[in-house]
Coordinates of C-alpha atoms in Angstrom, one line a residue:
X225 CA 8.2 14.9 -13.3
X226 CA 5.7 13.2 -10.8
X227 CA 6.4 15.7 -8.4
X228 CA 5.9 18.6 -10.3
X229 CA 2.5 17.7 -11.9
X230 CA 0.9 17.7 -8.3
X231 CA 2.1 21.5 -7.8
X232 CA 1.1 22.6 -11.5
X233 CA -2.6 21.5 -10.5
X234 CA -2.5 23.9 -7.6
X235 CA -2.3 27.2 -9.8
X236 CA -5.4 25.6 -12.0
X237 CA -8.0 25.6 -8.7
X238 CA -10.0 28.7 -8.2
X239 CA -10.9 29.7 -5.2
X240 CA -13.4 27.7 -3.3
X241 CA -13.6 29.5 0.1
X242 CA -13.4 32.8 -0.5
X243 CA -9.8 33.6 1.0
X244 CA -8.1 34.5 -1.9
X245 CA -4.6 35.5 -0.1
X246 CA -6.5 35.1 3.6
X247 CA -7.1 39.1 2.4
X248 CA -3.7 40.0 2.5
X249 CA -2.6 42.6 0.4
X250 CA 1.1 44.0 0.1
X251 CA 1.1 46.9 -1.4
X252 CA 4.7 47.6 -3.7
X253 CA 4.5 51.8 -3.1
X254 CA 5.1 51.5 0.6
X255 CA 7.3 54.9 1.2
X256 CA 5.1 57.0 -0.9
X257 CA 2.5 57.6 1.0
X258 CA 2.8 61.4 2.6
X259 CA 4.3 61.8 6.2
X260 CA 0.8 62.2 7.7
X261 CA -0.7 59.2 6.5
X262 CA 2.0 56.7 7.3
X263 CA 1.9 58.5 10.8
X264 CA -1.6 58.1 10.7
X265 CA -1.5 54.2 10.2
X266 CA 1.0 54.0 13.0
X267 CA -1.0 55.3 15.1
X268 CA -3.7 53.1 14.5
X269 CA -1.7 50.3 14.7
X270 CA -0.1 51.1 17.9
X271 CA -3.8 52.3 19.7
X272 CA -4.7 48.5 18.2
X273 CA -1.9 46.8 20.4
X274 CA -2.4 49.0 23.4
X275 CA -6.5 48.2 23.2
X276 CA -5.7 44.5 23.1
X277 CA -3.5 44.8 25.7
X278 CA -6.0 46.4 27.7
X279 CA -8.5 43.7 27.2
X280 CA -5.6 40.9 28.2
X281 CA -4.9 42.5 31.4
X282 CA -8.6 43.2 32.3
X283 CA -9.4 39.6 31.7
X284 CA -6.5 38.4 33.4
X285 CA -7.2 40.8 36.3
X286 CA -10.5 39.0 36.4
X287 CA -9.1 35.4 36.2
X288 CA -7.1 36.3 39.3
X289 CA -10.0 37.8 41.7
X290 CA -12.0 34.5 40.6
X291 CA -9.7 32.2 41.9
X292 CA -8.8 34.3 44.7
X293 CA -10.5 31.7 46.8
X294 CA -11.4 34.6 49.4
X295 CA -7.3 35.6 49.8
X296 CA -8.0 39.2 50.3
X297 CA -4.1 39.8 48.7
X298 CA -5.1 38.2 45.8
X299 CA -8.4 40.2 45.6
X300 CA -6.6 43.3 46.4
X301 CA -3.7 42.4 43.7
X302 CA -6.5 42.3 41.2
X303 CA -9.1 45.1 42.0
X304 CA -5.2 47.4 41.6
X305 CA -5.2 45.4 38.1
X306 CA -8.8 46.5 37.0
X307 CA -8.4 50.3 38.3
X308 CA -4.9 50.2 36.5
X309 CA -6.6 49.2 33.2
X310 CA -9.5 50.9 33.4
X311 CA -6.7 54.1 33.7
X312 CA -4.5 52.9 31.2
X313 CA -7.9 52.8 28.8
X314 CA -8.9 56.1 29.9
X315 CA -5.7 57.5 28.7
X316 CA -5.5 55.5 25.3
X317 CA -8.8 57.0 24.5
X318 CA -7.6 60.2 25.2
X319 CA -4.6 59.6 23.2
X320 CA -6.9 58.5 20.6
X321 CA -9.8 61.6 20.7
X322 CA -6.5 64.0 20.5
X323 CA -4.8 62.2 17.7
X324 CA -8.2 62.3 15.5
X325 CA -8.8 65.8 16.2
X326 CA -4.9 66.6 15.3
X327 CA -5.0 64.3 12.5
X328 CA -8.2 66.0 11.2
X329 CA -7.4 69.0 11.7
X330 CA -4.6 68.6 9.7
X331 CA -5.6 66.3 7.2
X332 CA -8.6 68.8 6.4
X333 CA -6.0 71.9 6.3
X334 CA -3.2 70.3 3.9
X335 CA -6.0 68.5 2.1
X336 CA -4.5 65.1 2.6
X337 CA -7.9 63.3 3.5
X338 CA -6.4 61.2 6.4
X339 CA -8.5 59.9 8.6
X340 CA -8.1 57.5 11.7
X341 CA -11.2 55.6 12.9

């Protein structure tokens, strides 16, 4: 009984910072979404991860050539990071201008209203 009356007060305290769930919401219709929409959220998901990486790799390409300490392999090693990355961004932004223009362009023709930002 003593340990059960701390855990009943729990469900009596409103909100006080705002979180309410830390803004997670799980939706219970997952699967009935059409075919281009889950793609679409895929897609954003995985352009997400590949931007974060990008950011990791640039930074840590940056950590590197600062404290190169003048070793020209080191500097090298990272300036063949950063041209790498700024690549691999170039082509993830492609990715992503071709996927919104194929996504639109079909979202507008079937109607579906499916848009990636």
């Amino acid at each position: 009984m003593l340990v059960a009356a701390p855990a009943g007060a729990v469900d009596d305290v409103d909100d006080p910072f705002g979180f309410d769930g830390v803004g997670l919401e799980f939706d219970e219709t997952f699967g009935d979404e059409d075919i281009a929409t889950t793609i679409a959220s895929i897609i954003k998901v995985a352009l997400t991860l590949m931007g974060i990486v990008v950011v990791t790799l640039f930074i840590y390409a940056g950590f590197l050539w600062m404290t190169a300490a003048g070793n020209d392999d080191k500097i090298a090693q990272a300036k063949k990071i950063m041209v790498a990355v700024v690549v691999g961004a170039a082509i993830i932004f492609s990715a992503w201008a071709i996927t919104k223009f194929v996504i639109g362009g079909l979202s507008d023709a079937t109607g579906a209203g499916v848009d990636i930002e």
